[in-house]
Short mmCIF file of C-alpha atoms in Angstrom, two decimals:
data_model
loop_
_atom_site.label_atom_id
_atom_site.label_comp_id
_atom_site.label_asym_id
_atom_site.label_seq_id
_atom_site.Cartn_x
_atom_site.Cartn_y
_atom_site.Cartn_z
CA UNK L 1 -14.84 130.13 43.14
CA UNK L 2 -14.59 126.15 43.20
CA UNK L 3 -11.28 124.64 42.72
CA UNK L 4 -11.05 121.07 41.77
CA UNK L 5 -8.88 118.37 42.73
CA UNK L 6 -7.83 117.23 45.69
CA UNK L 7 -4.34 116.31 45.46
CA UNK L 8 -1.69 117.92 47.83
CA UNK L 9 1.79 118.43 46.97
CA UNK L 10 3.51 115.57 48.86
CA UNK L 11 5.77 115.72 51.44
CA UNK L 12 6.28 112.45 51.98
CA UNK L 13 9.49 111.19 51.12
CA UNK L 14 8.25 107.26 50.30
CA UNK L 15 6.30 109.21 47.49
CA UNK L 16 8.14 109.93 44.27
CA UNK L 17 8.13 112.52 42.41
CA UNK L 18 4.50 113.41 40.46
CA UNK L 19 2.49 111.21 42.48
CA UNK L 20 -0.21 111.67 45.00
CA UNK L 21 -1.35 108.63 47.70
CA UNK L 22 -4.50 107.06 47.39
CA UNK L 23 -6.31 104.79 50.35
CA UNK L 24 -8.21 103.41 47.43
CA UNK L 25 -7.05 100.92 45.06
CA UNK L 26 -7.97 101.47 41.79
CA UNK L 27 -8.62 98.70 39.13
CA UNK L 28 -7.43 99.32 35.57
CA UNK L 29 -8.66 97.41 32.64
CA UNK L 30 -7.28 97.33 29.04
CA UNK L 31 -9.30 94.19 28.41
CA UNK L 32 -11.80 92.12 29.80
CA UNK L 33 -11.14 90.44 33.63
CA UNK L 34 -9.81 86.88 32.78
CA UNK L 35 -11.79 84.36 34.65
CA UNK L 36 -9.11 81.50 35.66
CA UNK L 37 -9.64 78.66 37.92
CA UNK L 38 -7.11 77.74 39.76
CA UNK L 39 -7.25 74.42 38.61
CA UNK L 40 -6.61 75.40 35.40
CA UNK L 41 -3.53 77.59 36.16
CA UNK L 42 -0.17 76.85 35.53
CA UNK L 43 2.61 79.29 35.69
CA UNK L 44 5.93 78.20 33.50
CA UNK L 45 9.62 79.86 32.65
CA UNK L 46 10.93 79.34 29.08
CA UNK L 47 14.16 79.62 27.91
CA UNK L 48 16.35 79.74 25.14
CA UNK L 49 17.17 76.27 25.20
CA UNK L 50 13.47 75.47 25.24
CA UNK L 51 13.59 74.37 28.59
CA UNK L 52 9.80 74.72 30.36
CA UNK L 53 9.73 74.86 34.21
CA UNK L 54 6.01 75.13 35.28
CA UNK L 55 4.09 74.58 38.27
CA UNK L 56 0.64 73.98 38.92
CA UNK L 57 -1.50 75.97 41.24
CA UNK L 58 -0.68 73.18 43.83
CA UNK L 59 2.37 73.58 43.28
CA UNK L 60 3.05 76.90 43.71
CA UNK L 61 0.90 76.69 46.83
CA UNK L 62 3.82 74.36 48.37
CA UNK L 63 7.05 76.43 47.56
CA UNK L 64 7.85 78.35 50.72
CA UNK L 65 6.05 81.77 50.41
CA UNK L 66 6.96 85.47 51.60
CA UNK L 67 4.72 87.80 53.53
CA UNK L 68 5.78 91.61 52.24
CA UNK L 69 4.49 94.73 52.67
CA UNK L 70 5.37 97.35 50.09
CA UNK L 71 4.66 100.43 48.27
CA UNK L 72 3.17 100.48 44.81
CA UNK L 73 3.29 103.05 42.54
CA UNK L 74 0.93 103.66 39.64
CA UNK L 75 2.18 105.62 36.16
CA UNK L 76 -1.06 107.65 36.32
CA UNK L 77 -0.04 108.99 39.67
CA UNK L 78 -1.00 107.16 42.50
CA UNK L 79 1.05 105.77 44.74
CA UNK L 80 -0.04 103.68 47.70
CA UNK L 81 2.25 102.93 50.93
CA UNK L 82 2.70 99.87 52.89
CA UNK L 83 0.31 97.17 50.46
CA UNK L 84 0.57 93.51 52.21
CA UNK L 85 0.93 90.89 49.51
CA UNK L 86 1.77 87.53 50.02
CA UNK L 87 4.38 85.22 47.15
CA UNK L 88 6.66 83.04 46.24
CA UNK L 89 9.82 84.97 45.55
CA UNK L 90 11.47 84.80 41.55
CA UNK L 91 14.30 83.97 43.26
CA UNK L 92 13.00 80.82 43.96
CA UNK L 93 11.15 80.27 40.91
CA UNK L 94 14.43 80.84 39.20
CA UNK L 95 16.64 78.57 41.38
CA UNK L 96 16.61 75.72 38.90
CA UNK L 97 16.71 77.73 35.63
CA UNK L 98 19.73 78.51 33.31
CA UNK L 99 20.04 80.61 30.91
CA UNK L 100 22.33 83.41 29.73
CA UNK L 101 19.96 85.45 28.53
CA UNK L 102 19.44 89.02 30.67
CA UNK L 103 15.78 89.97 29.70
CA UNK L 104 12.19 88.22 29.95
CA UNK L 105 8.48 88.91 28.55
CA UNK L 106 6.00 88.44 31.13
CA UNK L 107 2.83 86.92 29.79
CA UNK L 108 -0.97 87.01 31.11
CA UNK L 109 -3.83 85.51 30.53
CA UNK L 110 -6.11 87.46 27.98
CA UNK L 111 -3.07 88.54 26.13
CA UNK L 112 -1.20 91.27 28.13
CA UNK L 113 2.43 91.64 27.98
CA UNK L 114 5.39 93.74 29.89
CA UNK L 115 8.94 93.33 29.37
CA UNK L 116 11.68 93.46 32.10
CA UNK L 117 15.54 92.90 32.37
CA UNK L 118 16.34 89.48 34.52
CA UNK L 119 18.36 91.32 36.89
CA UNK L 120 15.24 93.46 37.59
CA UNK L 121 13.25 90.90 38.89
CA UNK L 122 15.96 88.65 41.06
CA UNK L 123 17.73 89.44 44.31
CA UNK L 124 14.40 90.32 46.23
CA UNK L 125 12.83 92.16 43.79
CA UNK L 126 9.81 90.43 42.75
CA UNK L 127 7.33 87.71 43.55
CA UNK L 128 4.16 86.02 41.98
CA UNK L 129 1.72 86.92 44.34
CA UNK L 130 -2.05 85.47 45.09
CA UNK L 131 -2.75 87.20 48.22
CA UNK L 132 -3.55 90.94 48.66
CA UNK L 133 -4.24 92.06 52.15
CA UNK L 134 -4.68 89.00 53.66
CA UNK L 135 -7.36 87.64 51.19
CA UNK L 136 -7.34 85.17 48.05
CA UNK L 137 -5.92 87.92 45.68
CA UNK L 138 -9.06 89.50 43.19
CA UNK L 139 -9.24 88.56 39.85
CA UNK L 140 -9.86 92.62 39.33
CA UNK L 141 -6.33 93.20 40.86
CA UNK L 142 -4.80 90.35 39.08
CA UNK L 143 -6.19 87.42 40.59
CA UNK L 144 -5.25 84.21 40.84
CA UNK L 145 -1.72 85.73 40.63
CA UNK L 146 0.11 88.48 39.15
CA UNK L 147 3.54 89.23 39.02
CA UNK L 148 4.99 91.84 41.42
CA UNK L 149 7.44 93.77 40.88
CA UNK L 150 7.11 96.81 43.26
CA UNK L 151 10.35 99.30 42.33
CA UNK L 152 9.03 99.74 38.99
CA UNK L 153 5.57 101.55 37.86
CA UNK L 154 2.64 98.78 38.49
CA UNK L 155 2.27 98.14 35.09
CA UNK L 156 5.43 95.96 34.79
CA UNK L 157 3.65 93.80 37.59
CA UNK L 158 1.77 92.26 35.27
CA UNK L 159 -1.58 90.39 36.41
CA UNK L 160 -3.13 87.30 35.59
CA UNK L 161 0.24 86.38 35.03
CA UNK L 162 1.01 83.04 33.45
CA UNK L 163 4.70 82.86 32.13
CA UNK L 164 8.45 84.47 31.40
CA UNK L 165 9.68 83.95 28.12
CA UNK L 166 13.79 84.80 28.39
CA UNK L 167 14.17 86.71 25.40
CA UNK L 168 17.72 87.83 23.66
CA UNK L 169 16.51 91.59 23.91
CA UNK L 170 14.41 93.43 25.62
CA UNK L 171 11.70 93.82 23.38
CA UNK L 172 8.52 96.18 23.81
CA UNK L 173 5.54 94.55 25.74
CA UNK L 174 2.32 96.06 25.82
CA UNK L 175 2.40 98.83 27.04
CA UNK L 176 5.79 99.64 26.00
CA UNK L 177 5.04 99.61 22.22
CA UNK L 178 2.17 102.09 22.68
CA UNK L 179 4.79 105.07 24.30
CA UNK L 180 5.19 104.30 27.70
CA UNK L 181 9.20 103.92 28.95
CA UNK L 182 10.89 100.33 28.57
CA UNK L 183 12.12 100.59 32.21
CA UNK L 184 9.49 102.24 34.32
CA UNK L 185 11.56 103.41 37.52
CA UNK L 186 8.96 105.37 39.60
CA UNK L 187 12.13 107.40 41.01
CA UNK L 188 13.21 108.61 37.23
CA UNK L 189 9.98 109.39 36.63
CA UNK L 190 10.27 107.18 33.49
CA UNK L 191 6.86 107.26 32.20
CA UNK L 192 7.57 107.71 28.61
CA UNK L 193 9.90 106.61 25.83
CA UNK D 1 -21.76 118.72 11.02
CA UNK D 2 -19.03 116.23 11.10
CA UNK D 3 -15.72 117.40 11.03
CA UNK D 4 -13.74 116.14 13.99
CA UNK D 5 -14.03 117.50 17.40
CA UNK D 6 -12.50 121.80 16.90
CA UNK D 7 -10.55 121.98 19.41
CA UNK D 8 -10.52 123.21 23.34
CA UNK D 9 -13.23 125.67 24.72
CA UNK D 10 -13.40 127.79 27.13
CA UNK D 11 -17.18 127.08 29.38
CA UNK D 12 -18.05 129.61 32.01
CA UNK D 13 -20.86 128.55 34.22
CA UNK D 14 -23.90 130.82 33.63
CA UNK D 15 -27.00 129.02 35.50
CA UNK D 16 -27.50 125.85 37.21
CA UNK D 17 -30.51 123.53 38.93
CA UNK D 18 -30.93 120.64 40.37
CA UNK D 19 -32.83 117.95 38.52
CA UNK D 20 -32.39 114.90 40.95
CA UNK D 21 -31.55 114.56 44.42
CA UNK D 22 -28.15 113.38 42.88
CA UNK D 23 -28.00 115.42 39.36
CA UNK D 24 -27.51 119.15 38.21
CA UNK D 25 -28.29 120.87 35.25
CA UNK D 26 -25.16 123.03 34.18
CA UNK D 27 -25.66 125.93 31.63
CA UNK D 28 -22.34 126.86 30.27
CA UNK D 29 -21.59 130.12 28.13
CA UNK D 30 -19.00 129.11 25.54
CA UNK D 31 -17.91 131.60 23.56
CA UNK D 32 -17.09 130.93 19.92
CA UNK D 33 -19.19 127.55 20.20
CA UNK D 34 -20.34 126.66 16.57
CA UNK D 35 -23.65 125.01 17.88
CA UNK D 36 -24.26 120.99 17.78
CA UNK D 37 -26.08 118.32 16.55
CA UNK D 38 -28.54 116.31 18.59
CA UNK D 39 -27.05 113.34 20.32
CA UNK D 40 -23.11 115.09 20.24
CA UNK D 41 -21.20 115.25 23.05
CA UNK D 42 -17.95 117.09 25.05
CA UNK D 43 -14.94 116.37 27.07
CA UNK D 44 -14.74 118.23 29.69
CA UNK D 45 -11.60 119.31 31.31
CA UNK D 46 -10.75 120.15 35.04
CA UNK D 47 -6.91 121.68 35.75
CA UNK D 48 -5.96 121.35 39.32
CA UNK D 49 -4.05 123.97 40.55
CA UNK D 50 -0.78 121.38 40.32
CA UNK D 51 -1.15 120.66 36.90
CA UNK D 52 -3.18 117.43 37.14
CA UNK D 53 -5.74 116.90 34.79
CA UNK D 54 -8.92 114.85 34.05
CA UNK D 55 -10.68 114.81 31.44
CA UNK D 56 -14.86 112.82 30.97
CA UNK D 57 -16.87 112.69 28.28
CA UNK D 58 -20.56 114.43 28.73
CA UNK D 59 -23.58 114.04 26.12
CA UNK D 60 -25.17 117.97 25.41
CA UNK D 61 -28.74 118.47 26.31
CA UNK D 62 -28.91 121.34 24.22
CA UNK D 63 -28.92 121.62 20.88
CA UNK D 64 -28.58 123.87 17.97
CA UNK D 65 -26.70 126.57 16.85
CA UNK D 66 -26.54 129.02 20.34
CA UNK D 67 -23.54 129.92 22.36
CA UNK D 68 -24.83 128.22 25.26
CA UNK D 69 -24.63 124.21 25.99
CA UNK D 70 -26.41 122.62 28.36
CA UNK D 71 -25.02 119.60 30.29
CA UNK D 72 -26.67 117.18 32.82
CA UNK D 73 -24.07 115.88 35.24
CA UNK D 74 -25.09 112.74 37.94
CA UNK D 75 -23.18 112.64 40.68
CA UNK D 76 -21.08 108.99 40.64
CA UNK D 77 -20.08 108.30 44.30
CA UNK D 78 -16.67 106.96 43.27
CA UNK D 79 -16.64 109.43 40.63
CA UNK D 80 -13.42 112.26 40.40
CA UNK D 81 -14.93 114.87 38.14
CA UNK D 82 -18.72 114.15 38.67
CA UNK D 83 -18.47 115.38 42.22
CA UNK D 84 -17.35 118.38 41.60
CA UNK D 85 -19.32 119.57 38.42
CA UNK D 86 -22.44 118.91 40.62
CA UNK D 87 -21.48 119.77 44.18
CA UNK D 88 -18.62 122.55 44.05
CA UNK D 89 -18.53 124.06 40.40
CA UNK D 90 -20.33 127.93 40.86
CA UNK D 91 -21.87 130.18 38.52
CA UNK D 92 -18.57 132.31 36.65
CA UNK D 93 -16.81 129.44 37.32
CA UNK D 94 -14.76 128.19 33.88
CA UNK D 95 -14.17 124.38 32.33
CA UNK D 96 -12.48 123.28 29.05
CA UNK D 97 -14.16 121.79 26.33
CA UNK D 98 -13.73 120.10 23.68
CA UNK D 99 -16.20 119.38 21.08
CA UNK D 100 -18.71 119.12 19.96
CA UNK D 101 -17.81 115.60 19.10
CA UNK D 102 -19.43 112.88 17.56
CA UNK D 103 -20.70 111.37 14.27
CA UNK D 104 -22.29 108.28 14.76
CA UNK D 105 -24.83 108.87 17.53
CA UNK D 106 -26.80 111.66 15.88
CA UNK D 107 -30.27 112.29 14.95
CA UNK D 108 -30.47 115.08 11.98
CA UNK D 109 -33.62 117.20 11.37
CA UNK D 110 -33.66 116.18 7.52
CA UNK D 111 -34.33 112.32 8.67
CA UNK D 112 -37.74 111.56 7.73
CA UNK D 113 -37.65 107.82 9.52
CA UNK D 114 -39.75 107.54 12.50
CA UNK D 115 -37.29 107.43 15.50
CA UNK D 116 -37.05 104.89 18.93
CA UNK D 117 -35.28 106.64 21.67
CA UNK D 118 -34.46 104.18 24.88
CA UNK D 119 -32.98 105.85 27.20
CA UNK D 120 -31.50 104.62 30.72
CA UNK D 121 -30.66 106.95 33.65
CA UNK D 122 -28.74 109.31 32.24
CA UNK D 123 -28.74 107.83 29.65
CA UNK D 124 -31.95 110.18 28.31
CA UNK D 125 -29.62 113.38 28.17
CA UNK D 126 -28.72 112.70 24.81
CA UNK D 127 -31.94 111.67 23.81
CA UNK D 128 -33.46 115.13 25.30
CA UNK D 129 -31.62 116.97 22.88
CA UNK D 130 -32.71 114.54 19.80
CA UNK D 131 -36.48 115.50 21.46
CA UNK D 132 -35.33 119.18 21.41
CA UNK D 133 -34.15 119.33 17.34
CA UNK D 134 -37.62 117.19 16.70
CA UNK D 135 -39.69 119.87 18.23
CA UNK D 136 -37.51 123.04 17.30
CA UNK D 137 -37.14 121.84 13.58
CA UNK D 138 -40.99 120.59 13.34
CA UNK D 139 -40.39 117.58 11.89
CA UNK D 140 -43.18 115.18 10.44
CA UNK D 141 -41.30 112.53 11.89
CA UNK D 142 -42.79 110.33 14.59
CA UNK D 143 -40.21 109.89 17.42
CA UNK D 144 -40.89 107.93 20.66
CA UNK D 145 -38.73 107.49 24.00
CA UNK D 146 -39.12 105.08 26.43
CA UNK D 147 -37.61 106.36 29.01
CA UNK D 148 -36.19 103.26 32.01
CA UNK D 149 -35.38 104.89 35.47
CA UNK D 150 -34.97 104.01 38.98
CA UNK D 151 -37.89 105.52 40.35
CA UNK D 152 -40.12 109.27 39.64
CA UNK D 153 -37.74 111.20 41.88
CA UNK D 154 -35.05 110.48 39.12
CA UNK D 155 -36.33 111.91 35.94
CA UNK D 156 -34.26 114.44 34.53
CA UNK D 157 -36.48 117.17 32.50
CA UNK D 158 -39.32 115.66 33.56
CA UNK D 159 -41.73 119.09 33.07
CA UNK D 160 -40.13 119.01 29.76
CA UNK D 161 -40.44 115.71 28.43
CA UNK D 162 -44.25 115.75 29.85
CA UNK D 163 -45.45 119.22 28.89
CA UNK D 164 -48.48 119.66 26.01
CA UNK D 165 -46.01 121.07 23.79
CA UNK D 166 -43.66 118.04 24.23
CA UNK D 167 -43.69 116.64 20.33
CA UNK D 168 -41.80 113.47 21.36
CA UNK D 169 -44.41 110.51 23.32
CA UNK D 170 -42.41 109.83 26.23
CA UNK D 171 -43.43 106.34 28.15
CA UNK D 172 -41.52 105.86 31.42
CA UNK D 173 -40.29 102.62 33.00
CA UNK D 174 -39.58 102.25 36.78
CA UNK D 175 -37.13 100.09 37.71
CA UNK D 176 -37.32 100.09 41.61
CA UNK D 177 -39.80 102.44 42.86
CA UNK D 178 -43.32 103.49 40.88
CA UNK D 179 -45.46 106.23 41.71
CA UNK D 180 -49.10 105.42 43.66
CA UNK D 181 -51.58 104.44 41.25
CA UNK D 182 -48.87 102.89 38.42
CA UNK D 183 -50.39 99.89 36.68
CA UNK D 184 -47.09 98.08 36.51
CA UNK D 185 -44.92 96.54 39.10
CA UNK D 186 -40.87 97.45 38.93
CA UNK D 187 -38.47 96.14 37.06
CA UNK D 188 -35.87 95.60 35.33
CA UNK D 189 -37.18 95.99 31.64
CA UNK D 190 -37.92 92.99 29.75
CA UNK D 191 -38.40 92.23 25.68
CA UNK D 192 -42.30 92.13 26.42
CA UNK D 193 -42.01 95.59 27.75
CA UNK D 194 -40.11 96.81 24.62
CA UNK D 195 -42.22 95.37 22.44
CA UNK D 196 -45.08 97.04 24.35
CA UNK D 197 -44.02 100.86 24.28
CA UNK D 198 -41.05 100.63 21.61
CA UNK D 199 -42.27 101.69 17.68
CA UNK D 200 -42.75 98.01 15.58
CA UNK D 201 -40.27 96.88 13.08
CA UNK D 202 -42.45 97.36 10.39
CA UNK D 203 -42.37 100.65 10.59
CA UNK D 204 -38.55 100.66 10.26
CA UNK D 205 -37.36 103.26 13.06
CA UNK D 206 -34.18 104.29 14.31
CA UNK D 207 -33.09 103.39 17.21
CA UNK D 208 -31.08 105.12 20.04
CA UNK D 209 -30.25 103.27 23.04
CA UNK D 210 -28.19 105.32 25.07
CA UNK D 211 -27.44 104.33 28.93
CA UNK D 212 -25.06 101.89 31.30
CA UNK D 213 -23.17 98.96 29.36
CA UNK D 214 -25.52 96.59 30.76
CA UNK D 215 -28.61 98.34 29.87
CA UNK D 216 -27.74 98.84 26.12
CA UNK D 217 -26.16 95.81 25.75
CA UNK D 218 -29.92 93.88 26.89
CA UNK D 219 -31.80 96.47 25.12
CA UNK D 220 -29.88 96.26 21.87
CA UNK D 221 -29.95 92.93 21.60
CA UNK D 222 -33.64 92.25 22.52
CA UNK D 223 -34.19 95.05 20.00
CA UNK D 224 -33.02 93.22 17.22
CA UNK D 225 -34.35 89.66 18.71
CA UNK D 226 -38.02 91.87 18.09
CA UNK D 227 -36.90 92.37 14.66
CA UNK D 228 -35.21 95.42 14.43
CA UNK D 229 -32.42 95.71 11.68
CA UNK D 230 -29.29 95.95 13.25
CA UNK D 231 -28.39 98.76 10.97
CA UNK D 232 -30.78 100.52 12.60
CA UNK D 233 -29.55 100.43 16.06
CA UNK D 234 -27.27 103.05 17.14
CA UNK D 235 -25.79 102.92 20.71
CA UNK D 236 -24.10 104.96 23.22
CA UNK D 237 -22.70 103.35 26.28
CA UNK D 238 -22.18 106.05 29.18
CA UNK D 239 -19.90 104.29 32.05
CA UNK D 240 -18.79 105.02 35.58
CA UNK D 241 -16.07 107.22 34.82
CA UNK J 1 -15.78 99.13 35.31
CA UNK J 2 -16.19 97.03 32.20
CA UNK J 3 -16.48 99.24 28.50
CA UNK J 4 -17.58 101.89 26.67
CA UNK J 5 -17.96 102.36 22.61
CA UNK J 6 -16.15 103.90 20.15
CA UNK J 7 -18.21 106.79 20.75
CA UNK J 8 -15.56 108.57 23.28
CA UNK J 9 -12.92 107.96 20.89
CA UNK J 10 -14.47 111.75 18.63
CA UNK J 11 -12.46 114.06 21.20
CA UNK J 12 -8.91 111.63 21.46
CA UNK J 13 -8.36 111.05 18.03
CA UNK J 14 -10.65 113.49 16.57
CA UNK J 15 -7.54 115.66 16.15
CA UNK J 16 -5.20 113.10 14.44
CA UNK J 17 -7.44 111.94 11.47
CA UNK J 18 -8.43 114.96 8.94
CA UNK J 19 -11.98 112.88 8.69
CA UNK J 20 -14.76 112.10 11.81
CA UNK J 21 -13.08 108.82 13.78
CA UNK J 22 -15.91 107.58 15.18
CA UNK J 23 -18.21 107.01 11.62
CA UNK J 24 -14.94 105.65 10.03
CA UNK J 25 -15.54 102.41 9.10
CA UNK J 26 -12.89 99.74 9.64
CA UNK J 27 -12.34 96.04 9.75
CA UNK J 28 -10.22 93.80 12.38
CA UNK J 29 -7.41 91.79 10.87
CA UNK J 30 -7.85 89.58 13.56
CA UNK J 31 -11.56 87.97 12.69
CA UNK J 32 -12.82 90.23 9.43
CA UNK J 33 -15.51 91.68 10.98
CA UNK J 34 -16.06 95.57 9.78
CA UNK J 35 -17.83 98.06 11.86
CA UNK J 36 -17.53 101.59 12.68
CA UNK J 37 -15.95 102.49 15.26
CA UNK J 38 -18.48 103.85 17.28
CA UNK J 39 -19.24 100.34 17.32
CA UNK J 40 -15.71 98.89 18.98
CA UNK J 41 -15.19 98.05 22.57
CA UNK J 42 -13.56 100.58 24.20
CA UNK J 43 -11.37 100.33 27.66
CA UNK J 44 -10.65 103.32 29.11
CA UNK J 45 -7.36 103.14 30.83
CA UNK J 46 -6.31 105.86 32.47
CA UNK J 47 -2.59 105.01 30.61
CA UNK J 48 -4.75 104.91 27.18
CA UNK J 49 -7.52 103.84 25.33
CA UNK J 50 -7.77 100.16 24.42
CA UNK J 51 -10.46 100.09 21.28
CA UNK J 52 -10.77 96.17 21.16
CA UNK J 53 -13.18 94.42 18.25
CA UNK J 54 -16.52 94.04 19.06
CA UNK J 55 -16.83 90.08 17.85
CA UNK J 56 -13.55 88.79 18.96
CA UNK J 57 -12.09 91.03 21.11
CA UNK J 58 -8.49 91.63 19.39
CA UNK J 59 -6.60 94.94 19.87
CA UNK J 60 -7.52 97.37 17.35
CA UNK J 61 -6.12 100.25 18.19
CA UNK J 62 -4.33 101.58 21.26
CA UNK J 63 -4.42 105.77 21.61
CA UNK J 64 -2.09 107.28 24.72
CA UNK J 65 -2.14 110.63 25.30
CA UNK J 66 1.69 110.74 26.60
CA UNK J 67 1.84 114.07 28.16
CA UNK J 68 0.76 116.41 25.70
CA UNK J 69 1.40 114.23 22.28
CA UNK J 70 -1.07 111.99 21.49
CA UNK J 71 0.05 108.50 20.28
CA UNK J 72 -2.13 106.41 17.47
CA UNK J 73 -0.85 102.61 17.34
CA UNK J 74 -3.39 100.40 14.89
CA UNK J 75 -2.02 96.67 15.53
CA UNK J 76 -5.31 95.16 15.00
CA UNK J 77 -7.19 96.98 12.33
CA UNK J 78 -6.26 95.96 8.28
CA UNK J 79 -7.75 99.56 7.18
CA UNK J 80 -9.45 102.00 8.25
CA UNK J 81 -11.85 104.64 5.95
CA UNK J 82 -14.02 107.74 6.53
CA UNK J 83 -17.12 107.48 6.26
CA UNK J 84 -19.20 108.82 2.52
CA UNK J 85 -20.14 112.21 2.88
CA UNK J 86 -23.15 113.23 4.05
#
């Protein structure tokens, strides 16, 4: 009798509950892949006062960047350990941002949105990443740049990110409006609402 | 039979044979199967011991009211389900299936208009069902099949389609390798190929196009550009899942 | 990987509606295009089916199976009606 499924119960403590390891890097899409030239790209942070902090590609590249190695976890149950990225910490981008709001909505080229508490993207927890595994980030994986928030499920790491808007309340983004968890902590298996 | 999908059935693999080096015909006996129309599909669900489930849609090659469902599955190298179905599933094993599904990409024998079927690769499977329905209903409607495939070795149900008793006229188009004495060179289907090999717009045929996304996109546009009415064209896209 | 079309929705939505979904006709709230659901552009994301207008790409509906229960969100459909009886 043939038995389906090569998913072994993971003994690895680095793998959250309900996840399994993958060697590949699956491409998941909710829509057509945006094609953004870096010459046309910019990233912005908009606060409640209407102030917009903006960086174009060259300005982003000129900021101090970090090489980081992190584990990533997709809500569809695959996890990938030790992935290498290069990007700018959100702490760097928020250095001069004044806000009293506690939540952000990440907006992407192509219309995708996802919501996060501000404290979940500061203090070394998040980056605007533009390189993966030593190469420029592929459009299929969110290039030219994506938000990277590895301690939450990967749908919070908005591909093709174009800006963060500070919001008063934790308004739901795309998947959150469709039954997924507002927070998305893989260690608590916060998958669905 | 346009009521929605009627729940999950258990299919037991009764017979299987290789269609090509990478594709396999799977015939399941399905207890309680209500029968299906030509062009409908099933969702096949596999469950792993740890509870993980994967669901994929497959067009049904068989048609009618028997308790058997025939699928034709092509192995996708990066696939999660097709390698299991093609290489591992054994006679006597079971899968769950939901269906019969679909009301759009369906041909009914009551239909008297001429029919042009155009299939790319494994997209021929629902068209095989339509051809079988045409034969078994002794339909008087002209039905033609244009079958685009990479090489002769990739043909599904070759004997059935070329049989003397076949009621559907099949024209093959090869995209990579042709048989030794083939009059044309291999290559993508062009508008000229379509014009030559399909029923003309003046006949007002219903057109069913099935295959990979790119194939369907190109062929559908070309048929409309040739003058076929857009509402005569029905498409079903297969993906790489 | 690209997209499929609305034919794949027959199973996932079939149990939620009293009529066969893929032959149902609907209007895009964005551009006004009217088509049957089978003709929509469907992105089969493992997190859910994202169904987009074939003309303007706006999200018509999203189908999520959240661990056993299906949810159907229709942000971009102005209306949806069953096909005429055969």
